[in-house]
PDB file of C-alpha atoms in Angstrom:
ATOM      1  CA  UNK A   1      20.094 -22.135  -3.633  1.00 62.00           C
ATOM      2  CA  UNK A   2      20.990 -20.057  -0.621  1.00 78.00           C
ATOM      3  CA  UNK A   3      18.926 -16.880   0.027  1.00 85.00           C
ATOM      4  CA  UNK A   4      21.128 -13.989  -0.818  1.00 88.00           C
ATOM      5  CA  UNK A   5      20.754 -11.127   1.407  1.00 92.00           C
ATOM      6  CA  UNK A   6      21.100  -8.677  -0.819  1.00 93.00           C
ATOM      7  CA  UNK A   7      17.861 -10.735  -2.993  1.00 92.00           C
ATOM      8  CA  UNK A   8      16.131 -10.335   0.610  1.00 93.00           C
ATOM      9  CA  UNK A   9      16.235  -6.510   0.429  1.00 94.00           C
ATOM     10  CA  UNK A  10      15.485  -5.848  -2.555  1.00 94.00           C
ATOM     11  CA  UNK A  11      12.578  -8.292  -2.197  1.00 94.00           C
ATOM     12  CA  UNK A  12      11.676  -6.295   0.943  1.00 95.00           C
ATOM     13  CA  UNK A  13      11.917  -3.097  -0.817  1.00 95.00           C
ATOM     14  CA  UNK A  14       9.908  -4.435  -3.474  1.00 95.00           C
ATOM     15  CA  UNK A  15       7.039  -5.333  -0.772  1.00 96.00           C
ATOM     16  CA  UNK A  16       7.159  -1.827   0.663  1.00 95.00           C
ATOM     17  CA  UNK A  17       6.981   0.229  -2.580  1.00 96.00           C
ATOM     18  CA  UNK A  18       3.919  -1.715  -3.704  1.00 95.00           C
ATOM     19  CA  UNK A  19       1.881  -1.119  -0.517  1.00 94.00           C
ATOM     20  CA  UNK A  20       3.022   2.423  -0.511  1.00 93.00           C
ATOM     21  CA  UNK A  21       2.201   2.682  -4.576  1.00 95.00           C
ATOM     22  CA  UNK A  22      -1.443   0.472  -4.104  1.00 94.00           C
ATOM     23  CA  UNK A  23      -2.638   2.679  -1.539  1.00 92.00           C
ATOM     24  CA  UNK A  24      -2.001   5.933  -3.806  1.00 92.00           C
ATOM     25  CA  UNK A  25      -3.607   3.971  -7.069  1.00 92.00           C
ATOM     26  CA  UNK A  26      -6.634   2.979  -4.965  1.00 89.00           C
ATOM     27  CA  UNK A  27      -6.930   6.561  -3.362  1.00 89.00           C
ATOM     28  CA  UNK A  28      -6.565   8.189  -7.219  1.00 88.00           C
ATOM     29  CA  UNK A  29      -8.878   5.663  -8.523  1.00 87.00           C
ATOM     30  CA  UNK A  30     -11.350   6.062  -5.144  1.00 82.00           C
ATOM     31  CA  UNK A  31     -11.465   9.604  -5.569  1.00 81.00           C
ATOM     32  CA  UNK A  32     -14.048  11.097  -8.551  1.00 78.00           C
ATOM     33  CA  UNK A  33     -12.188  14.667  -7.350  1.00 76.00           C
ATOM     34  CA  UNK A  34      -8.363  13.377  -8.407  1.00 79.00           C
ATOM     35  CA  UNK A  35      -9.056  13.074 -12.282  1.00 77.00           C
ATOM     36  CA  UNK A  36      -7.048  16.725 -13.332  1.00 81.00           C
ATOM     37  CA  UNK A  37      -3.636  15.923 -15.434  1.00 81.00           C
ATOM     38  CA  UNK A  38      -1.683  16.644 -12.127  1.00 84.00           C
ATOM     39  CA  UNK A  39      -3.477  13.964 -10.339  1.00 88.00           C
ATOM     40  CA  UNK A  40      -3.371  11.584 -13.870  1.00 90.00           C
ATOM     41  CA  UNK A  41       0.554  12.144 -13.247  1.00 91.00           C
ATOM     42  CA  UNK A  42       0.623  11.498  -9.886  1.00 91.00           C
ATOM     43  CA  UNK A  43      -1.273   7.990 -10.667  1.00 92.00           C
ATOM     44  CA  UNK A  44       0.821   6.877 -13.731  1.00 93.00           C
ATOM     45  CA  UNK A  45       3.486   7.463 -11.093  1.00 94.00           C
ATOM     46  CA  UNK A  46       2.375   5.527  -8.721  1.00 94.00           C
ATOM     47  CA  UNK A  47       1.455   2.939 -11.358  1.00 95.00           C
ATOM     48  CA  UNK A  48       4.607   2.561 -12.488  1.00 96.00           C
ATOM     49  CA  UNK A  49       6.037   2.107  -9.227  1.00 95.00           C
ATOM     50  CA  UNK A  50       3.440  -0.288  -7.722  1.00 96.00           C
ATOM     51  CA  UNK A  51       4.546  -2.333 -10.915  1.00 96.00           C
ATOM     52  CA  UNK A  52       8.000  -2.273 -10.208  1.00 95.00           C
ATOM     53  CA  UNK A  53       7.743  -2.717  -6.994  1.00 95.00           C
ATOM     54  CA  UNK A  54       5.729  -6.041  -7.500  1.00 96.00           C
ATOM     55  CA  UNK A  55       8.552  -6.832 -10.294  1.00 94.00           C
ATOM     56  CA  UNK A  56      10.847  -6.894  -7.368  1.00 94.00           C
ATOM     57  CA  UNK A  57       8.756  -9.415  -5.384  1.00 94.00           C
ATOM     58  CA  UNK A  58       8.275 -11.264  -9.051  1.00 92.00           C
ATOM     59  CA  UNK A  59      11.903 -11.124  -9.741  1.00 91.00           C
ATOM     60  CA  UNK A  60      13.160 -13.105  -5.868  1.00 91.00           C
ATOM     61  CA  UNK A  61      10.195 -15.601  -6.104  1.00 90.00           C
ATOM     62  CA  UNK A  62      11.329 -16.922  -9.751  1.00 87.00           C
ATOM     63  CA  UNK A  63      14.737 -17.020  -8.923  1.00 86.00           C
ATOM     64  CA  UNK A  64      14.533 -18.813  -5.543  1.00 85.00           C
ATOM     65  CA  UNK A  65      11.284 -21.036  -6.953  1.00 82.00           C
ATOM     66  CA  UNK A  66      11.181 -21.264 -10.674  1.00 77.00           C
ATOM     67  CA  UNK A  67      14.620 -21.111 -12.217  1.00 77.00           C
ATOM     68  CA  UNK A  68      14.381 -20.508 -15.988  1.00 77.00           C
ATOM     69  CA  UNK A  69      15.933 -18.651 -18.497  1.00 78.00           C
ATOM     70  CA  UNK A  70      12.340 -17.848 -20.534  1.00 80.00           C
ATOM     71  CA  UNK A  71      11.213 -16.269 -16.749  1.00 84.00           C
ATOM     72  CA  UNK A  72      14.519 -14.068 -15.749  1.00 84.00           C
ATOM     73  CA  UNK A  73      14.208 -12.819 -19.115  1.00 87.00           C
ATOM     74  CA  UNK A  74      10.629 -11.823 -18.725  1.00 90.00           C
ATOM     75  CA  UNK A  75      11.012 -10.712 -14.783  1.00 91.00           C
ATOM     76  CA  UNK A  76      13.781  -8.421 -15.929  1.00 92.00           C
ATOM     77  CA  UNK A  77      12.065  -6.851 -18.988  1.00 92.00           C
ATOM     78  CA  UNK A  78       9.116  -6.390 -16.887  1.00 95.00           C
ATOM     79  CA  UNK A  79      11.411  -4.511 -14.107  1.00 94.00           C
ATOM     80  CA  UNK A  80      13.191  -2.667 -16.970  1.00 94.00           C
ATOM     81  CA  UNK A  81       9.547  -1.522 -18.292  1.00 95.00           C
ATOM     82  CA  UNK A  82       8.279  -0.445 -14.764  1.00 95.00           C
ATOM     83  CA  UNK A  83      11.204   1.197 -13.764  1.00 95.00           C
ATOM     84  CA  UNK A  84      11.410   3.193 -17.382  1.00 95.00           C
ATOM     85  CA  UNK A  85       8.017   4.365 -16.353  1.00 95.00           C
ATOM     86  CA  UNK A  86       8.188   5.452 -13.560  1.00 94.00           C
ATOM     87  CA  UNK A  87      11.579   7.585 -14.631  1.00 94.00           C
ATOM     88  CA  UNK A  88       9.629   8.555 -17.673  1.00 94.00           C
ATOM     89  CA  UNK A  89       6.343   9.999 -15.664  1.00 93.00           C
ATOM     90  CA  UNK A  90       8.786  12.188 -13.210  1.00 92.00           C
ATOM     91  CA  UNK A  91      10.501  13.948 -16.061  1.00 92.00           C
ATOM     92  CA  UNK A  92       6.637  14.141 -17.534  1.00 91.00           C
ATOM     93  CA  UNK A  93       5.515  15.602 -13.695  1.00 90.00           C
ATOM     94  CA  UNK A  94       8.624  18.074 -14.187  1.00 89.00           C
ATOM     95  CA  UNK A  95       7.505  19.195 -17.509  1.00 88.00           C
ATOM     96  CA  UNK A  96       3.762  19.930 -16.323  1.00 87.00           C
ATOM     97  CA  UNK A  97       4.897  21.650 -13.207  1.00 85.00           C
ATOM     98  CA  UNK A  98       7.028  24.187 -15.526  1.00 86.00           C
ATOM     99  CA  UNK A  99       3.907  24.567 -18.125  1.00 83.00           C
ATOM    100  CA  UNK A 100       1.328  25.281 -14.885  1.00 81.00           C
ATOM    101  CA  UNK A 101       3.837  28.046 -14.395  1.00 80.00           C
ATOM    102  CA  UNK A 102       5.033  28.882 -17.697  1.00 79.00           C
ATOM    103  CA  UNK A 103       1.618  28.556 -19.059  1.00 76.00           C
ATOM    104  CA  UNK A 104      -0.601  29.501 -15.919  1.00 70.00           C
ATOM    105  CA  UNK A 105      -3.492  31.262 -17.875  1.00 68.00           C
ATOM    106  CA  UNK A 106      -4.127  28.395 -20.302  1.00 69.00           C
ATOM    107  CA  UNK A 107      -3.022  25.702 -18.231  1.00 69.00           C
ATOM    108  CA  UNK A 108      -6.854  24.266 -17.090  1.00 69.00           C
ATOM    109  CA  UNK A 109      -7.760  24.015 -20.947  1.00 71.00           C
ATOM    110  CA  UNK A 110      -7.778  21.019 -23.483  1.00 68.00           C
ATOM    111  CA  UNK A 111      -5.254  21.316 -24.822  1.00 73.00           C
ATOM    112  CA  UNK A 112      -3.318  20.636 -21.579  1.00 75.00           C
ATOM    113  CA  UNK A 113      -5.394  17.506 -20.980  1.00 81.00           C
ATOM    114  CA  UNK A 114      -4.386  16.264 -24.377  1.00 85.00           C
ATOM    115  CA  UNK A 115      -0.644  17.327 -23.981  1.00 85.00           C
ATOM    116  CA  UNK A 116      -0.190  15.383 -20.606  1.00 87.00           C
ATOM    117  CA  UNK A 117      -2.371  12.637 -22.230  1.00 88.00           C
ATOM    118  CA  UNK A 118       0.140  12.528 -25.049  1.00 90.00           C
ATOM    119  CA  UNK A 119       2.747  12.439 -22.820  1.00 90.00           C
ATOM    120  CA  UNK A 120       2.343   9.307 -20.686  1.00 92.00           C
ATOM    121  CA  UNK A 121       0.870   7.769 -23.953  1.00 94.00           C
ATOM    122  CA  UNK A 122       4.617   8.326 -25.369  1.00 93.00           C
ATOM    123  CA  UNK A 123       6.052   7.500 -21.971  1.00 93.00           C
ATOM    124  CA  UNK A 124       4.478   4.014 -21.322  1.00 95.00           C
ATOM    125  CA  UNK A 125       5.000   3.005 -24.949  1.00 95.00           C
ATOM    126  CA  UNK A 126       8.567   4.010 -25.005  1.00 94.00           C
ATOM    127  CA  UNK A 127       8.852   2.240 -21.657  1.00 94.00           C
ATOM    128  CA  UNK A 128       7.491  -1.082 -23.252  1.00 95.00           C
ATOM    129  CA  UNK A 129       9.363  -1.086 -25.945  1.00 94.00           C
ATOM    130  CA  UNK A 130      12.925  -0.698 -23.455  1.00 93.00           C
ATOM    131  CA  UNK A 131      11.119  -3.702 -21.532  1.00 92.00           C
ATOM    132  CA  UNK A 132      10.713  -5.962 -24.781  1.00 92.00           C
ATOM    133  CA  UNK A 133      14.195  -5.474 -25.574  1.00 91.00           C
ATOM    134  CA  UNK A 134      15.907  -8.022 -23.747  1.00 89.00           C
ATOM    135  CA  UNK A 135      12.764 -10.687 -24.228  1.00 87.00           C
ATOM    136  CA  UNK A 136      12.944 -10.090 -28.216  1.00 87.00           C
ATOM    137  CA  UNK A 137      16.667 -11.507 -28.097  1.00 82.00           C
ATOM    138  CA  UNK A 138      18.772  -8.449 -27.009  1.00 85.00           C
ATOM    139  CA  UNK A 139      20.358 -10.354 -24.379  1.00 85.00           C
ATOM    140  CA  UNK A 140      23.396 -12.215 -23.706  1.00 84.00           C
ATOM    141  CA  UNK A 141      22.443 -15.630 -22.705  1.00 83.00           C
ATOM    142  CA  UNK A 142      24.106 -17.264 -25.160  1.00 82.00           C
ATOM    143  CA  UNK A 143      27.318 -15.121 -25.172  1.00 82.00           C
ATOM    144  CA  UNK A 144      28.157 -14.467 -21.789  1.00 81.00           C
ATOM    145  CA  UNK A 145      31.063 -12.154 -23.101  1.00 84.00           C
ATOM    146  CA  UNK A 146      28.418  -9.615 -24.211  1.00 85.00           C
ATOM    147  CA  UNK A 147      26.896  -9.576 -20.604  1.00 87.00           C
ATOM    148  CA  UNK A 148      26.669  -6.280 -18.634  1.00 89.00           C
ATOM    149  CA  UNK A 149      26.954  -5.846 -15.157  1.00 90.00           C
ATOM    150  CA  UNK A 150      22.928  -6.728 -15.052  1.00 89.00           C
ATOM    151  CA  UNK A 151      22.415  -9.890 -16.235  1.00 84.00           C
ATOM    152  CA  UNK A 152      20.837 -11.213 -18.862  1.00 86.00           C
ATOM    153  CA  UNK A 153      20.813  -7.970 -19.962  1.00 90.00           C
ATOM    154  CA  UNK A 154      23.653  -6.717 -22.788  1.00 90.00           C
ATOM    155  CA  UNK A 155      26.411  -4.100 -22.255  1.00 91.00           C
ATOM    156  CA  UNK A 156      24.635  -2.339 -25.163  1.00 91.00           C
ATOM    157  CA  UNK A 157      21.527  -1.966 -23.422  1.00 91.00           C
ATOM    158  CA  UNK A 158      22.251  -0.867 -20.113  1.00 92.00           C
ATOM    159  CA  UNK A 159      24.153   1.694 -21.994  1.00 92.00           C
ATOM    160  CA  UNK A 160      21.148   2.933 -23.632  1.00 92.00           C
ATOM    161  CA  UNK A 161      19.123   2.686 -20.714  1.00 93.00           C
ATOM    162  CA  UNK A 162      21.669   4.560 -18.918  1.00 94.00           C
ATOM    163  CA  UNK A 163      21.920   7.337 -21.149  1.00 94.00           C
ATOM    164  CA  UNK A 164      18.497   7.646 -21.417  1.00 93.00           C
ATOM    165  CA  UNK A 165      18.416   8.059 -18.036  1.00 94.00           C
ATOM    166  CA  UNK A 166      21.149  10.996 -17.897  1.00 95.00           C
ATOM    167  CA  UNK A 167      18.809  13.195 -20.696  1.00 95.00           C
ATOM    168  CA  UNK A 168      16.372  12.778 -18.839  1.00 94.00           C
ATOM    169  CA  UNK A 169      18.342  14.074 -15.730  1.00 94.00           C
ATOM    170  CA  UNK A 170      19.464  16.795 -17.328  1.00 94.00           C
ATOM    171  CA  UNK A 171      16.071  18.198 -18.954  1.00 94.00           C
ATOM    172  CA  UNK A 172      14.445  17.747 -15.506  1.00 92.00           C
ATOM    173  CA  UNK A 173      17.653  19.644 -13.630  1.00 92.00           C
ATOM    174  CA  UNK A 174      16.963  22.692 -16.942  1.00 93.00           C
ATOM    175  CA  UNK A 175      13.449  22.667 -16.247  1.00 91.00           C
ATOM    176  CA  UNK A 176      13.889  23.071 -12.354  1.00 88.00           C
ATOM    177  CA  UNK A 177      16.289  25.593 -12.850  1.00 88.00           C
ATOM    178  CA  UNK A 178      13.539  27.424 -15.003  1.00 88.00           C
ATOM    179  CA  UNK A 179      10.993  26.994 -12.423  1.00 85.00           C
ATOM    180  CA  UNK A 180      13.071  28.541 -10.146  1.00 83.00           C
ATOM    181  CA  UNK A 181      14.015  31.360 -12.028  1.00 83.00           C
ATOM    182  CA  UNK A 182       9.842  32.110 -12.320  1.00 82.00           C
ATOM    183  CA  UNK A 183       9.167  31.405  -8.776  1.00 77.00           C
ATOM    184  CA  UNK A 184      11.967  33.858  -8.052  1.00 77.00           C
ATOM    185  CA  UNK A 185      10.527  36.365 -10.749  1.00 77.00           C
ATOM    186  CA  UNK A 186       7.053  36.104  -8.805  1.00 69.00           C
ATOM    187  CA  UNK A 187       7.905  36.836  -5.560  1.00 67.00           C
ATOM    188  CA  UNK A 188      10.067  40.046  -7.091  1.00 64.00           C
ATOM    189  CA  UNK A 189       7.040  41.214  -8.963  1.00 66.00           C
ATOM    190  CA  UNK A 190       4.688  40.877  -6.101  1.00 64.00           C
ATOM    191  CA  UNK A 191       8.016  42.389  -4.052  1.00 61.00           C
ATOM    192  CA  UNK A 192       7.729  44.971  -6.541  1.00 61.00           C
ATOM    193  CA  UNK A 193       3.844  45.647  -6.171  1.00 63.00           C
ATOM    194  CA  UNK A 194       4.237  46.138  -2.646  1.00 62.00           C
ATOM    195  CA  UNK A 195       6.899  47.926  -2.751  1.00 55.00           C
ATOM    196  CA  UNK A 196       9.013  45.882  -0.742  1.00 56.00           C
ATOM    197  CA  UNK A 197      10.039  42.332   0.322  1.00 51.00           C
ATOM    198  CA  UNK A 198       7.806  40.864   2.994  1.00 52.00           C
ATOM    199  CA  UNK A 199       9.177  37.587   5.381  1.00 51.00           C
ATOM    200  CA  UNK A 200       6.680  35.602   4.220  1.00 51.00           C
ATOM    201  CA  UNK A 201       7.523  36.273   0.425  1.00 50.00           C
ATOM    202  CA  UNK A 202      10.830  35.396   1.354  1.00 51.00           C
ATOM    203  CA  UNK A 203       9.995  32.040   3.390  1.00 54.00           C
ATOM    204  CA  UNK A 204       8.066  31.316   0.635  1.00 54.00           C
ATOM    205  CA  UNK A 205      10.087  31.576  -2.587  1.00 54.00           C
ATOM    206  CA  UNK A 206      13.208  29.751  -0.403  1.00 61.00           C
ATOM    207  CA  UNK A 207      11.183  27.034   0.506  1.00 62.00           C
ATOM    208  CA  UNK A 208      10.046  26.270  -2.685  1.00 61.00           C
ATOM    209  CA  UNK A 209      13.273  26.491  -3.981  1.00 67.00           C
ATOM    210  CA  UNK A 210      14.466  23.866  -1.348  1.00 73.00           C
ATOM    211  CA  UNK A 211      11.601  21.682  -2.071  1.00 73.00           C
ATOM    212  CA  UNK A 212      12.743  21.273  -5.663  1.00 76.00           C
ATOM    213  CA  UNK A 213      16.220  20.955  -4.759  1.00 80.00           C
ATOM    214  CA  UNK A 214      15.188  17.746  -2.461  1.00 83.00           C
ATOM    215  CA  UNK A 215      13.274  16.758  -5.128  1.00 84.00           C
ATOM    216  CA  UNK A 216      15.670  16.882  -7.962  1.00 87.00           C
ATOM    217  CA  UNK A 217      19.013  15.694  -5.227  1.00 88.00           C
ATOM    218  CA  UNK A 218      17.067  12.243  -4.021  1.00 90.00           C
ATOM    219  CA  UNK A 219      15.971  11.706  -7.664  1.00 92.00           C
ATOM    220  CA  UNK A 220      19.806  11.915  -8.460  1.00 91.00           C
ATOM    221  CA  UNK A 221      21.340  10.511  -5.848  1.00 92.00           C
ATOM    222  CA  UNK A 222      18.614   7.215  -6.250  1.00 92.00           C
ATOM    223  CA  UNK A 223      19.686   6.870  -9.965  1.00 94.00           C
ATOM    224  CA  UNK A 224      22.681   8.084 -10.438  1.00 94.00           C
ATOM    225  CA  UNK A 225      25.041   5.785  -8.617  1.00 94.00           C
ATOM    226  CA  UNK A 226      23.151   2.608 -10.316  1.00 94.00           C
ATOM    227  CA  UNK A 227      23.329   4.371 -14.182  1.00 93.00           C
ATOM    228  CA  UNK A 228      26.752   5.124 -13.708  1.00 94.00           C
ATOM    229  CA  UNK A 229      28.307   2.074 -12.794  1.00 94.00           C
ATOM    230  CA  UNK A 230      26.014   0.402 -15.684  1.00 92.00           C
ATOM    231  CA  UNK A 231      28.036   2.333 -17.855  1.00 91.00           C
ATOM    232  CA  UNK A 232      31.522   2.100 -16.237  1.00 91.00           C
ATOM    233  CA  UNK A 233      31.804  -1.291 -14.257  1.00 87.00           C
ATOM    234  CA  UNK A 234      32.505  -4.923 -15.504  1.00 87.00           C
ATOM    235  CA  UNK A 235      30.469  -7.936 -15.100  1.00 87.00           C
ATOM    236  CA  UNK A 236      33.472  -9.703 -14.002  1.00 88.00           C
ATOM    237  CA  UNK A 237      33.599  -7.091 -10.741  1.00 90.00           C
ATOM    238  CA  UNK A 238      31.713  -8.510  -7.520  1.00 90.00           C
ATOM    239  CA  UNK A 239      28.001  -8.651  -7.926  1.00 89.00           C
ATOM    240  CA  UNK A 240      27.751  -7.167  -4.580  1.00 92.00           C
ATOM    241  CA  UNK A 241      28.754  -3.695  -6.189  1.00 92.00           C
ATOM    242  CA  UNK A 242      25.646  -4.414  -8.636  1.00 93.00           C
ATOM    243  CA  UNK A 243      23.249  -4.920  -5.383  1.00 93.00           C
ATOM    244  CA  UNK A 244      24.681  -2.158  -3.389  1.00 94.00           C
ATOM    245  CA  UNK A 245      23.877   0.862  -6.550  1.00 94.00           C
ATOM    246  CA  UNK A 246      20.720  -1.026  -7.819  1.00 93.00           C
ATOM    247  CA  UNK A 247      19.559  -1.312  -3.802  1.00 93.00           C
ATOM    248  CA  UNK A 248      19.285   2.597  -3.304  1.00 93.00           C
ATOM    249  CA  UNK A 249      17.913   3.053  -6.725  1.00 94.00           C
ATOM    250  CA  UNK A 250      14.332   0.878  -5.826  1.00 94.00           C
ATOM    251  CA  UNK A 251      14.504   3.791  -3.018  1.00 93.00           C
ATOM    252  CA  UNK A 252      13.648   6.515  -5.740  1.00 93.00           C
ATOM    253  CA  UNK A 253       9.964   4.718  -5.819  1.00 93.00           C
ATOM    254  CA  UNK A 254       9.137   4.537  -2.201  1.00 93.00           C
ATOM    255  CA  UNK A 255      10.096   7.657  -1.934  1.00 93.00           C
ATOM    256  CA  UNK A 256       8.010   8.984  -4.800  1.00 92.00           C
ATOM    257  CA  UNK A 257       4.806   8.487  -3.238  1.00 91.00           C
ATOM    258  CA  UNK A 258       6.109  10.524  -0.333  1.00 90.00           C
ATOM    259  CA  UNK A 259       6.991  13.842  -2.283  1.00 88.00           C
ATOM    260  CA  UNK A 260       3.907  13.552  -4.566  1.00 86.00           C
ATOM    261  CA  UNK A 261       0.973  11.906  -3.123  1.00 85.00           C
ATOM    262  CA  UNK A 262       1.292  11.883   0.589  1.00 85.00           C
ATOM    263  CA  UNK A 263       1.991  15.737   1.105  1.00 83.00           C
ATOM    264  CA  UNK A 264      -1.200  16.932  -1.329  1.00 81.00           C
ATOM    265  CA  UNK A 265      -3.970  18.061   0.780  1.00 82.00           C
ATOM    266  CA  UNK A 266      -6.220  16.786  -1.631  1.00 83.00           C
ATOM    267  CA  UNK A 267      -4.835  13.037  -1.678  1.00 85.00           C
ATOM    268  CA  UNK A 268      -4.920  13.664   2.216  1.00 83.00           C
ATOM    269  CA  UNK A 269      -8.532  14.477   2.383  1.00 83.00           C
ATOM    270  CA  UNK A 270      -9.558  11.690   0.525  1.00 81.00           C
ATOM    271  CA  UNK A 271      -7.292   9.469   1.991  1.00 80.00           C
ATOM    272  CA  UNK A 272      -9.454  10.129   5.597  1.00 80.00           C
ATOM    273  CA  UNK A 273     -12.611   9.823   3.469  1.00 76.00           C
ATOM    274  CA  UNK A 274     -11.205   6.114   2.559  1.00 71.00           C
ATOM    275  CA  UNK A 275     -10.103   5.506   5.706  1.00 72.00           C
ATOM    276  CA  UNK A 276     -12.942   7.147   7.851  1.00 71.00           C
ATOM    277  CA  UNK A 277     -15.902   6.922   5.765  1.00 60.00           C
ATOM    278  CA  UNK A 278     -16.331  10.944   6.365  1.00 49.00           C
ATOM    279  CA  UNK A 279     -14.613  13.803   5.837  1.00 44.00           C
ATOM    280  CA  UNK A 280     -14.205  14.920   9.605  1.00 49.00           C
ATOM    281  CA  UNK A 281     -14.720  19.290   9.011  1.00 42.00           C
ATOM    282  CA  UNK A 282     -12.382  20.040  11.485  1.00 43.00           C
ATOM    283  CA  UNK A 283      -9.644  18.995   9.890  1.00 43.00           C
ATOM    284  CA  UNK A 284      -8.511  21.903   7.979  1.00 45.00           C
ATOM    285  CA  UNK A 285      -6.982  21.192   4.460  1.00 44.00           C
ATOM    286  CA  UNK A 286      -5.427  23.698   2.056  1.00 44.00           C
ATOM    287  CA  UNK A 287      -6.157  23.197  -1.722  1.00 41.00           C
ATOM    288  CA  UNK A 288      -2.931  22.790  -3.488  1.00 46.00           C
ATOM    289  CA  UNK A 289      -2.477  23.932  -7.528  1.00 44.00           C
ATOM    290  CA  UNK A 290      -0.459  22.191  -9.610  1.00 43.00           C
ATOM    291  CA  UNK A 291       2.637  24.052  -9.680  1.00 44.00           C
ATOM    292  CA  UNK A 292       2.705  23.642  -5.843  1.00 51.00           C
ATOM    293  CA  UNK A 293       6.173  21.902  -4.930  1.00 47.00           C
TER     294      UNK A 293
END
């Protein structure tokens, strides 16, 4: 069959977001220092990603190579599972950065560990399950009436998967919200303390409030396009509306590795100690908590 171009770029997206992804794995794994529940997180993330990214790669090889109904239907089960994850461990990185404020006194204990252990436990196995959907006959190969604008997958699920997606939207935009309204409360109580408002309180608070805003708006603006048109469009419209929502959606996980690996100092340092083979002092790195943004 002819290449489709659209195939090309997703397969090229694919190849980017699983070098970006394998480099943040191999640094987490590298690392004996990364092993706190914001750096277990920030490597499910990446996990999740790496895998979807390499689903994308999986996904234009079978369909250009090895044509077969058994393999689209695993390829796209395996996408649905990565991508599930990797939704499922941001709304689980949202929910540990509001406890690490919420919570800040008891937050190094174990009973965080187990909490964020629980967690991705719940998140990966929900995320199988959504993956083994379409495999274990919820699919519409043999009624191509019940098709969605994804195919093989049903109009049914994608509408699941969709909503899904839109709770979890919606807890992460309440929990932001709540983190900002504590940020905000710290900076007045240390305002308060000192009896007035310095600049640097003030650059402070606003630019983690515009960090989570960027956060939250490219998470949104990735997904949403994609998860509404699952739920409104028709498989009889051009696939090319299908490519050009599902296209900036893959962007949501080469951009994750970005906002949460790349800018910690502590993934930074070990990043030149992988790279380097020593930790050059001069350097100067700034340790980061967990309810940094």
């Amino acid at each position: 069959a002819a290449l489709n171009p659209w195939d090309v770029m997703l397969c090229v997206s694919g190849t980017a977001i699983a070098c970006e992804n394998a480099l943040v794995v191999a640094i987490i794994c590298y690392s004996p220092a990364l092993r706190t529940p914001m750096f277990v997180l920030v490597g499910s993330l990446a996990t999740a990603d790496l895998l979807a990214g390499l689903g994308l790669i999986l996904n234009f090889v079978f369909q250009y190579v090895i044509r077969s109904e058994t393999v689209s239907l695993l390829t796209v089960g395996f996408l649905v599972a990565s991508f599930a994850a990797s939704v499922s461990s941001l709304l689980a990185i949202t929910v540990d950065r509001y406890l690490s404020l919420y919570n800040a006194l008891t937050y190094y204990s174990e009973r965080t560990v187990l909490c964020i252990h629980t967690m991705l436990a719940g998140a990966w196995g929900v995320s199988l399950c959504l993956g083994l959907l379409p495999v274990l006959g919820w699919n519409c190969l043999h009624d191509r009436t019940a098709c969605s604008v994804v195919r093989p997958l049903t109009k049914s699920n994608v509408t699941l998967l969709s909503a899904s997606f839109f709770l979890i939207f919606l807890i992460m935009l309440h929990l932001y919200i709540e983190i900002c309204k504590i940020v905000c409360r710290h900076a007045h109580q240390i305002a308060l303390q000192q009896h007035f408002l310095t600049a640097s309180h003030y650059v402070t608070t606003k630019k983690g409030v515009s960090t989570l805003a960027i956060i939250l708006g490219t998470f949104g603006a990735s997904w949403l396009p994609f998860a509404i048109y699952c739920v409104v469009g028709d498989p009889e419209y051009p696939s090319v509306y299908t490519y050009a929502t599902l296209l900036p959606a893959t962007y949501n996980s080469m951009i994750n590795p970005i906002i949460y690996a790349y800018r910690n100092q502590e993934i930074q340092r070990s990043m030149w100690v992988l790279f380097c083979g020593c930790f050059q002092a001069k350097v100067s790195f700034r340790s980061r908590s967990p309810s940094d943004v």
